[in-house]
Coordinates of C-alpha atoms in Angstrom, one line a residue:
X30 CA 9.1 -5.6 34.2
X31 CA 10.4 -6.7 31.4
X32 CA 12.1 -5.1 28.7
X33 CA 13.7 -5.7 24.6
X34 CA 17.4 -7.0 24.4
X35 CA 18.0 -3.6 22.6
X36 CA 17.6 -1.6 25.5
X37 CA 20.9 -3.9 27.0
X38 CA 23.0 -4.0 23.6
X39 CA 22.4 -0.2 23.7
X40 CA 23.2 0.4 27.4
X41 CA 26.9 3.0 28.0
X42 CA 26.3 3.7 23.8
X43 CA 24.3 6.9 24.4
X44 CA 25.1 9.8 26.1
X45 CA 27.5 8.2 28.0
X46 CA 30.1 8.5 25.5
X47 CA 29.6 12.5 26.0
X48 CA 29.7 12.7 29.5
X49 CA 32.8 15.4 29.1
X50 CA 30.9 17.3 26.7
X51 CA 27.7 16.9 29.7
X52 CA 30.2 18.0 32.0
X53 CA 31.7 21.1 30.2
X54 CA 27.8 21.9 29.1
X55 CA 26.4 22.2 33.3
X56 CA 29.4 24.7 33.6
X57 CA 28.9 26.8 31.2
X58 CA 24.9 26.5 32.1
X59 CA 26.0 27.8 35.6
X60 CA 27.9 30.8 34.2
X61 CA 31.5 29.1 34.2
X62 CA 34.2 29.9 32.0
X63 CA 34.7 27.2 29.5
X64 CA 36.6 27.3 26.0
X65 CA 33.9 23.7 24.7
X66 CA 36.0 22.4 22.1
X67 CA 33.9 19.0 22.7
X68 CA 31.1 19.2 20.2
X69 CA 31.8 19.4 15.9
X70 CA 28.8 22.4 15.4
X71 CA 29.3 24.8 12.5
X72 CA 31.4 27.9 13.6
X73 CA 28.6 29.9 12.0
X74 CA 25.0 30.2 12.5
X75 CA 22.5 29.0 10.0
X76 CA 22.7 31.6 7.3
X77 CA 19.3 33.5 6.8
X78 CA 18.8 32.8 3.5
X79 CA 17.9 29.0 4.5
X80 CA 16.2 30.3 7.3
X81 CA 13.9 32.6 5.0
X82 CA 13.4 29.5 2.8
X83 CA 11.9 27.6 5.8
X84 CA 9.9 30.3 7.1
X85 CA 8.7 31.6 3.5
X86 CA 7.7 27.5 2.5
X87 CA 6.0 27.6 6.4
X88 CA 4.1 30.6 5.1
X89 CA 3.4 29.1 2.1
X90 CA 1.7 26.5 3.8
X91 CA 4.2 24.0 3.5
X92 CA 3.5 22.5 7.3
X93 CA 1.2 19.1 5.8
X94 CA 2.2 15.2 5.8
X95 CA 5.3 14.5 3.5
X96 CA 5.7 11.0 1.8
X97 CA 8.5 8.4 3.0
X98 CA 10.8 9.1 0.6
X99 CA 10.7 12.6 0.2
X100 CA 9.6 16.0 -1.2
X101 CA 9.3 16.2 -5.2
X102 CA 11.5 19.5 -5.1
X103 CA 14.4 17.8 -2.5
X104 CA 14.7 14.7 -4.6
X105 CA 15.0 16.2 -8.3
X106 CA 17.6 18.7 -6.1
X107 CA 19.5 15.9 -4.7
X108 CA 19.6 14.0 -8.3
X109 CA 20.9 16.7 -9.7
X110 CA 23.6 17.5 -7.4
X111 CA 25.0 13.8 -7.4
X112 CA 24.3 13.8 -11.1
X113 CA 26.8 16.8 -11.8
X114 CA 28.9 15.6 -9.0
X115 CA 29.3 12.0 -10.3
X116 CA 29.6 12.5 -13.9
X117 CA 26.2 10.0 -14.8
X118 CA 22.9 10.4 -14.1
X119 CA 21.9 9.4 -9.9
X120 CA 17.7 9.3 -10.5
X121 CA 15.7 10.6 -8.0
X122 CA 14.3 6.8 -7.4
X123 CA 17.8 6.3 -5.8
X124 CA 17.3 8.4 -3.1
X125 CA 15.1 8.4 0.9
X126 CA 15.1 11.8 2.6
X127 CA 15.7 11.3 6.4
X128 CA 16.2 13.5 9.5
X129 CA 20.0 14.0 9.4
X130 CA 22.7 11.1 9.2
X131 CA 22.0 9.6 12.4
X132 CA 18.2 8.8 11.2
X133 CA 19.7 7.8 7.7
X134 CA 22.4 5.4 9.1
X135 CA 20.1 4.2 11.1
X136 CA 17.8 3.2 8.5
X137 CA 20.3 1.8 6.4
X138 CA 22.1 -0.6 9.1
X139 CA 18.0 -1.9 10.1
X140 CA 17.5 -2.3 6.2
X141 CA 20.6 -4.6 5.8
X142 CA 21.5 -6.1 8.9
X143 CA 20.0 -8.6 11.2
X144 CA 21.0 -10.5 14.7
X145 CA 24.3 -11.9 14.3
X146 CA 25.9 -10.1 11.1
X147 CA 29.1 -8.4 11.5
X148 CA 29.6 -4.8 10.5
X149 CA 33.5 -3.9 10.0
X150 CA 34.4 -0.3 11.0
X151 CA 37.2 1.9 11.8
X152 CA 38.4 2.0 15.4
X153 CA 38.5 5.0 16.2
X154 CA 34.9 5.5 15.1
X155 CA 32.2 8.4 15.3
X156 CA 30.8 8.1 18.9
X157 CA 27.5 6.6 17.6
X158 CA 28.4 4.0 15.1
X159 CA 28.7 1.3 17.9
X160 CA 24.9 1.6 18.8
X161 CA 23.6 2.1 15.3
X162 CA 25.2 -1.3 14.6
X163 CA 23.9 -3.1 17.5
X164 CA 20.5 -1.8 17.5
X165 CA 20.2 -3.8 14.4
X166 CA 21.4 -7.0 16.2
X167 CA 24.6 -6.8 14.6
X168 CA 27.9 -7.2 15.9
X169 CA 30.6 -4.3 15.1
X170 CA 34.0 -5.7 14.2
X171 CA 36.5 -2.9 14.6
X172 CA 39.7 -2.2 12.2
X173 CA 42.4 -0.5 13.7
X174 CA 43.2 2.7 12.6
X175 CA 46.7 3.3 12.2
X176 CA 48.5 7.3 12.5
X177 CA 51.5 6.3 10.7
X178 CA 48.7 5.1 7.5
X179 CA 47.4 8.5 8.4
X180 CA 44.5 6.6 10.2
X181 CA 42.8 5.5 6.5
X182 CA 41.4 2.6 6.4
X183 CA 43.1 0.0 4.2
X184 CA 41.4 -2.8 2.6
X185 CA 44.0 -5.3 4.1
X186 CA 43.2 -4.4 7.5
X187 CA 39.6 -4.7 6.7
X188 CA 40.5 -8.5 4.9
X189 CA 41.9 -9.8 8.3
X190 CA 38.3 -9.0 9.9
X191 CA 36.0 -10.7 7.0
X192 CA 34.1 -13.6 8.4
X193 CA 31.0 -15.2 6.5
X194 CA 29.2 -13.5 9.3
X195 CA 30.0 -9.8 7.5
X196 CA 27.3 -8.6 5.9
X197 CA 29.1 -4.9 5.8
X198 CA 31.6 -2.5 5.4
X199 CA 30.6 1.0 7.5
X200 CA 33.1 3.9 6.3
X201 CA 33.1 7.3 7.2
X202 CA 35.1 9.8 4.5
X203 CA 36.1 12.3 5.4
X204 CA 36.5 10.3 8.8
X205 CA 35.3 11.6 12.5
X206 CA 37.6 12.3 13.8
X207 CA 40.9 12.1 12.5
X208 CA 39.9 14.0 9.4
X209 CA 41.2 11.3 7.3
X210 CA 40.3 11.8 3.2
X211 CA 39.7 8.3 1.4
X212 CA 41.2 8.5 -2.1
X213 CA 40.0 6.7 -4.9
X214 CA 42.9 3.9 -5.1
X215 CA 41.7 2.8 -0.8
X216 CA 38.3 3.0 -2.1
X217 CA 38.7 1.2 -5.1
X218 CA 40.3 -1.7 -3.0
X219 CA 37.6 -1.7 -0.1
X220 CA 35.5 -2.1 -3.1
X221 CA 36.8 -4.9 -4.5
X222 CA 37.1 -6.6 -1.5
X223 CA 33.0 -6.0 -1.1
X224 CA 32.4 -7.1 -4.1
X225 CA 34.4 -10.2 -3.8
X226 CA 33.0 -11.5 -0.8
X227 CA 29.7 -10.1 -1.5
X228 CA 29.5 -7.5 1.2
X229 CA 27.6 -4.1 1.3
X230 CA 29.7 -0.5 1.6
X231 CA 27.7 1.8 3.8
X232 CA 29.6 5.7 3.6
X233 CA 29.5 8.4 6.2
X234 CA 30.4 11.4 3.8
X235 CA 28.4 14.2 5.9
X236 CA 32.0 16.0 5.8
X237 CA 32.7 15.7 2.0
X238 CA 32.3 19.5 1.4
X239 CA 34.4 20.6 4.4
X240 CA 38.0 19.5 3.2
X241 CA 41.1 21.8 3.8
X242 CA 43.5 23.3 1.9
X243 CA 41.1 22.6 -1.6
X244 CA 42.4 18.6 -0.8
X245 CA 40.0 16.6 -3.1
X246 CA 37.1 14.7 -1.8
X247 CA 36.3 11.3 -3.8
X248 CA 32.6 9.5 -2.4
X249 CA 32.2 5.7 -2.4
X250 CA 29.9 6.5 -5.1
X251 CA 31.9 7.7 -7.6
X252 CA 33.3 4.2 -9.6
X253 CA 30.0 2.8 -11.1
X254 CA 31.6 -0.7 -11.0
X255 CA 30.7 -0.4 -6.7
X256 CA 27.5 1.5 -6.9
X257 CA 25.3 -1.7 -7.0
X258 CA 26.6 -2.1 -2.9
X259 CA 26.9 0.8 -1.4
X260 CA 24.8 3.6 0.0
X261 CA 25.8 6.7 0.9
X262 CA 24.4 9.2 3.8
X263 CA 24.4 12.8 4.3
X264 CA 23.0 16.0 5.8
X265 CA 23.5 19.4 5.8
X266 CA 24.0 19.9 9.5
X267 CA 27.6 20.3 8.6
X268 CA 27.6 21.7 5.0
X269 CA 25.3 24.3 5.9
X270 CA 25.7 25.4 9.4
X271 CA 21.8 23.8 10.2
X272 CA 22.4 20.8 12.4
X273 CA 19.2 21.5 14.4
X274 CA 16.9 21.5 11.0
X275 CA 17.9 17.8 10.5
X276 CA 17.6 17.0 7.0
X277 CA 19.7 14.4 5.5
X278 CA 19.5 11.6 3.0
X279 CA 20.7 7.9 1.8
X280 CA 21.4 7.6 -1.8
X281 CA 21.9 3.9 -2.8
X282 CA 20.7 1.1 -5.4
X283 CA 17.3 1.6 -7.0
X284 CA 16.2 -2.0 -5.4
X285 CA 17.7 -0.6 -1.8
X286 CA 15.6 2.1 -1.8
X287 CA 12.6 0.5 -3.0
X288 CA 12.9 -2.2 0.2
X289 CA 14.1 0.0 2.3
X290 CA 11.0 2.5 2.1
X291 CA 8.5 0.6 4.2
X292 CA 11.1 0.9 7.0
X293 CA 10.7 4.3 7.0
X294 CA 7.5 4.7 6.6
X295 CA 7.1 3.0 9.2
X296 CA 9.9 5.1 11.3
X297 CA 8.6 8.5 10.6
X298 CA 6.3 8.6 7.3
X299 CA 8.1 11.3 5.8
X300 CA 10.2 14.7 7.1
X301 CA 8.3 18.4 7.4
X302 CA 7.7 19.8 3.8
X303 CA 9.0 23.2 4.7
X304 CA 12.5 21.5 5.5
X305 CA 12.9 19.9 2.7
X306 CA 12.3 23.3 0.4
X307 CA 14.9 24.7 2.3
X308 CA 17.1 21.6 2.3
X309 CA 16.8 21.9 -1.9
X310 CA 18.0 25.1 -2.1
X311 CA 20.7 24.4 0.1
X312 CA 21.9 21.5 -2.0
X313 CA 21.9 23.4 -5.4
X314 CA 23.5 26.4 -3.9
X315 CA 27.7 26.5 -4.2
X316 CA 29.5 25.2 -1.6
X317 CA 30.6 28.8 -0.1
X318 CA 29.6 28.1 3.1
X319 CA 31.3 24.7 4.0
X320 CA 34.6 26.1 2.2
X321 CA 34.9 29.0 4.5
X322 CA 34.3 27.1 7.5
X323 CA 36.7 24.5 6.4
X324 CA 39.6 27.4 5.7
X325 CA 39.2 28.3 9.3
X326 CA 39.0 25.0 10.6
X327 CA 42.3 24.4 8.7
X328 CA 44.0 27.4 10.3
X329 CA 43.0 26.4 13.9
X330 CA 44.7 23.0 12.9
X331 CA 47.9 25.1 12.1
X332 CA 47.1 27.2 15.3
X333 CA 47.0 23.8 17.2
X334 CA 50.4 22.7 15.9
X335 CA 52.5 25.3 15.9
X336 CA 51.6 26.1 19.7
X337 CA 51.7 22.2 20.6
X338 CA 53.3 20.4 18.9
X339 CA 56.7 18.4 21.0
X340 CA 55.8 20.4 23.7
X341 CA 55.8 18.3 26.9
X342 CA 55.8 15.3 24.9
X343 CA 52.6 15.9 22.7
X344 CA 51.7 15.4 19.4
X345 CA 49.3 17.0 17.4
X346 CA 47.7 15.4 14.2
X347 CA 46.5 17.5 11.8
X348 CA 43.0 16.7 9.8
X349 CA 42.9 16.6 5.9
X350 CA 39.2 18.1 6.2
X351 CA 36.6 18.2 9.0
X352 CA 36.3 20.2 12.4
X353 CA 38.5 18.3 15.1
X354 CA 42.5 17.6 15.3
X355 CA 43.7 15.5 17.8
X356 CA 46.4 15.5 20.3
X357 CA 48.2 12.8 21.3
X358 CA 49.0 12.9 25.2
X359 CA 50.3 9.5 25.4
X360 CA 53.6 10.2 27.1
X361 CA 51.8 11.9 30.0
X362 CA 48.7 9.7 30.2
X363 CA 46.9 6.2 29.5
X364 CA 43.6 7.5 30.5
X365 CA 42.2 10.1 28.0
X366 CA 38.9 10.5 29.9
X367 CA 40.7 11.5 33.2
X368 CA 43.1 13.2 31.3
X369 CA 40.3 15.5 29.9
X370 CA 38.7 15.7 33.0
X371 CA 41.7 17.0 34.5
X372 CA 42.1 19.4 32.4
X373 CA 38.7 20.7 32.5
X374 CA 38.6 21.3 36.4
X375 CA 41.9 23.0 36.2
X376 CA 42.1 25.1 33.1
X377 CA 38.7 25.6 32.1
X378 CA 39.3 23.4 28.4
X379 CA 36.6 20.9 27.6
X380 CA 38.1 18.4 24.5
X381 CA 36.5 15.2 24.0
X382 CA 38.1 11.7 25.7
X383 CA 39.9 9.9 22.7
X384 CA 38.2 6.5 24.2
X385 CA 34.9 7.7 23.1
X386 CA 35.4 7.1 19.8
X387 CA 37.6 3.6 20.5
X388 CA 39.9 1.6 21.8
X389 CA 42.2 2.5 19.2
X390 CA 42.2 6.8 20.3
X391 CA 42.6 5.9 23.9
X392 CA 45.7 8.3 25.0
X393 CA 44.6 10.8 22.4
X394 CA 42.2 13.9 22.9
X395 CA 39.8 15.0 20.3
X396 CA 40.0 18.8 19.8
X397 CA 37.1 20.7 18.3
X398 CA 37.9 23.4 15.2
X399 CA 35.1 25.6 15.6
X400 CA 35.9 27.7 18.6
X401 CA 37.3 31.5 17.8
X402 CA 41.5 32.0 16.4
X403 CA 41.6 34.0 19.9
X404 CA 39.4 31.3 22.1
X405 CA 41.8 28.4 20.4
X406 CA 44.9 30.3 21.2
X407 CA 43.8 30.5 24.6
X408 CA 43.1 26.9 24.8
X409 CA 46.4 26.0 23.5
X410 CA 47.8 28.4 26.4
X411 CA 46.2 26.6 28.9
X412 CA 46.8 22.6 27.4
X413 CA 50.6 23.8 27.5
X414 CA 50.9 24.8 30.8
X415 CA 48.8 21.8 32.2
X416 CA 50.8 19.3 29.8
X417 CA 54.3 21.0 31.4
X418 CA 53.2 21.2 34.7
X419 CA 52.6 17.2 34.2
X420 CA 55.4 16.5 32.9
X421 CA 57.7 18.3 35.2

């Protein structure tokens, strides 16, 4: 039978990259004890005061067809949030209300890219940016991130990579997952460089409310001299603690959205009303939420580092917002994914492989925030003994 060239540029893209996760997931299934610091989930559950907004908008009757671009109430929420946040007016035509940053990423990268473009990205990268890019028929060009820049992206870095095939620039701030903050002068030179070769900025900032120790968060959005080429998405799977609800958005150029609406009408023709009355409130509402999780998150980091840290040879690197650290195991192995494996069988610790997010993180493991103070000090326990006992 035959089948779409997607299906091959898309092959090892999926699940694949989360076959430690998979692995640490059928143990604990089977009644195993694992500490999972694999996956970024909230630390908390969905608070009930979103989940009364659903249910009370589902009683309301607020189960019908939506619209592609979104619910009245969600879009006058979301202008007003970037409006305030921004300091001049977002409109509500500048926005398209998707299921979570996946679906909105998605969306963008099919609205501006087409067989053969280039997209230039960080390497490391979020697990999923690779196959977002290529199911547009795009080719990702990856910039290497480096720890001693604090793994930010510089605009020089990204200048070495610009061919007239580029049709992109795909940033993630604050990044997944070295936790690395953008500031305004590294965003103000990737945005020159955009505009002088005429190239679009697309922004991950589903992280911009979770940044430690009150560390300032600046979006690709804020100088109005870029706005005209870039487009921003978010959710508030992280923000909020209500990944499963799936409710995110693009905001971009008025003319972006405007040809970019068909697509997703044609994609899904509009998310579940009820959602997006809960998904208002939630944007409107202060950020108490996100800031506690991120305080935690923060302390782990410092839990992280002061247990491992030059032990054995490792190094830990800790985030500037986010949920993950990483650990650099370099000195006692080149292969992160048997590395993590390793560890799993024989201490009972799932982290993520640093080679599913690059080339760039191989030797490194990725180290989830949002497991328990007690459940991380355990982990560290157990890394340190297995990191000694293969180094001795």
């Amino acid at each position: 039978m035959k089948y779409a060239a997607v299906t091959e540029q898309l092959a090892g893209l999926g699940s694949d990259k989360w076959t430690l996760s998979l692995a640490a997931r059928k143990r604990i299934d089977a009644g195993q004890p694992v500490i999972n610091l694999t996956i970024g989930e909230p630390d908390v559950p969905t608070p009930d005061w979103l989940i009364d907004a659903a249910c009370a908008a589902m009683q309301a009757g607020r189960t019908g067809y939506s619209n592609g671009r979104g619910e009245p109430s969600l879009l006058s929420a979301l202008s007003r949030r970037y409006t305030e946040r921004l300091g001049r007016e977002i409109g509500q035509n500048r926005f398209l209300c998707l299921p979570g940053t996946q679906t909105s990423l998605y969306l963008v990268l099919r609205a501006l890219c087409e067989p053969g473009c280039e997209v230039i990205l960080s390497d490391p990268m979020y697990a999923t940016y690779e196959g977002l890019i290529r199911a547009s028929g795009a080719i990702p060009v990856g910039v290497r991130l480096r720890p001693e820049m604090s793994f930010r992206l510089q605009a020089s870095d990204i200048a070495e990579k610009i061919t007239p095939a580029t049709r992109a620039i795909l940033i993630n701030t604050p990044h997944n997952p070295t936790g690395a903050i953008l500031g305004p002068a590294e965003l103000a030179a990737i945005g020159a460089l955009a505009q002088a070769h005429d190239l679009w900025i697309v922004s991950d900032e589903v992280y911009g409310d979770l940044t430690h120790a009150g560390r300032p968060f600046t979006s690709a959005l804020a100088d109005p001299a870029f706005e005209d080429r870039t487009v921003i998405a978010a959710s508030i799977s992280k923000s909020h603690a209500a990944p499963g609800f799936r409710s995110g958005w693009v905001v971009g150029p008025v003319e972006f959205c405007t040809r970019a609406l068909p697509l997703s009408e044609t994609m899904l023709f509009g998310s579940q009303p009820f959602i997006a009355d809960m998904t208002a409130q939630a944007v409107l509402a202060p950020p108490t939420l996100a800031q506690g999780m991120a305080a935690r998150m923060a302390n782990r980091a410092q839990i992280l580092f002061d247990a491992l840290d030059g032990v054995a040879g490792l190094n830990v690197h800790r985030p500037e917002a986010g949920m993950f650290a990483l650990l650099d195991i370099r000195t006692l192995s080149d292969n992160s994914l048997d590395f993590a494996l390793d560890l799993l069988d024989r201490t009972g610790v799932a982290a993520m492989p640093g080679a599913s997010f690059g080339p760039a993180l191989e030797g490194w493991l990725r180290i989830a925030l949002n497991a328990s103070d007690a459940d991380t000090h355990e982990a560290c326990r157990r890394i340190r003994a297995h990191a000694e006992r293969k180094a001795a």
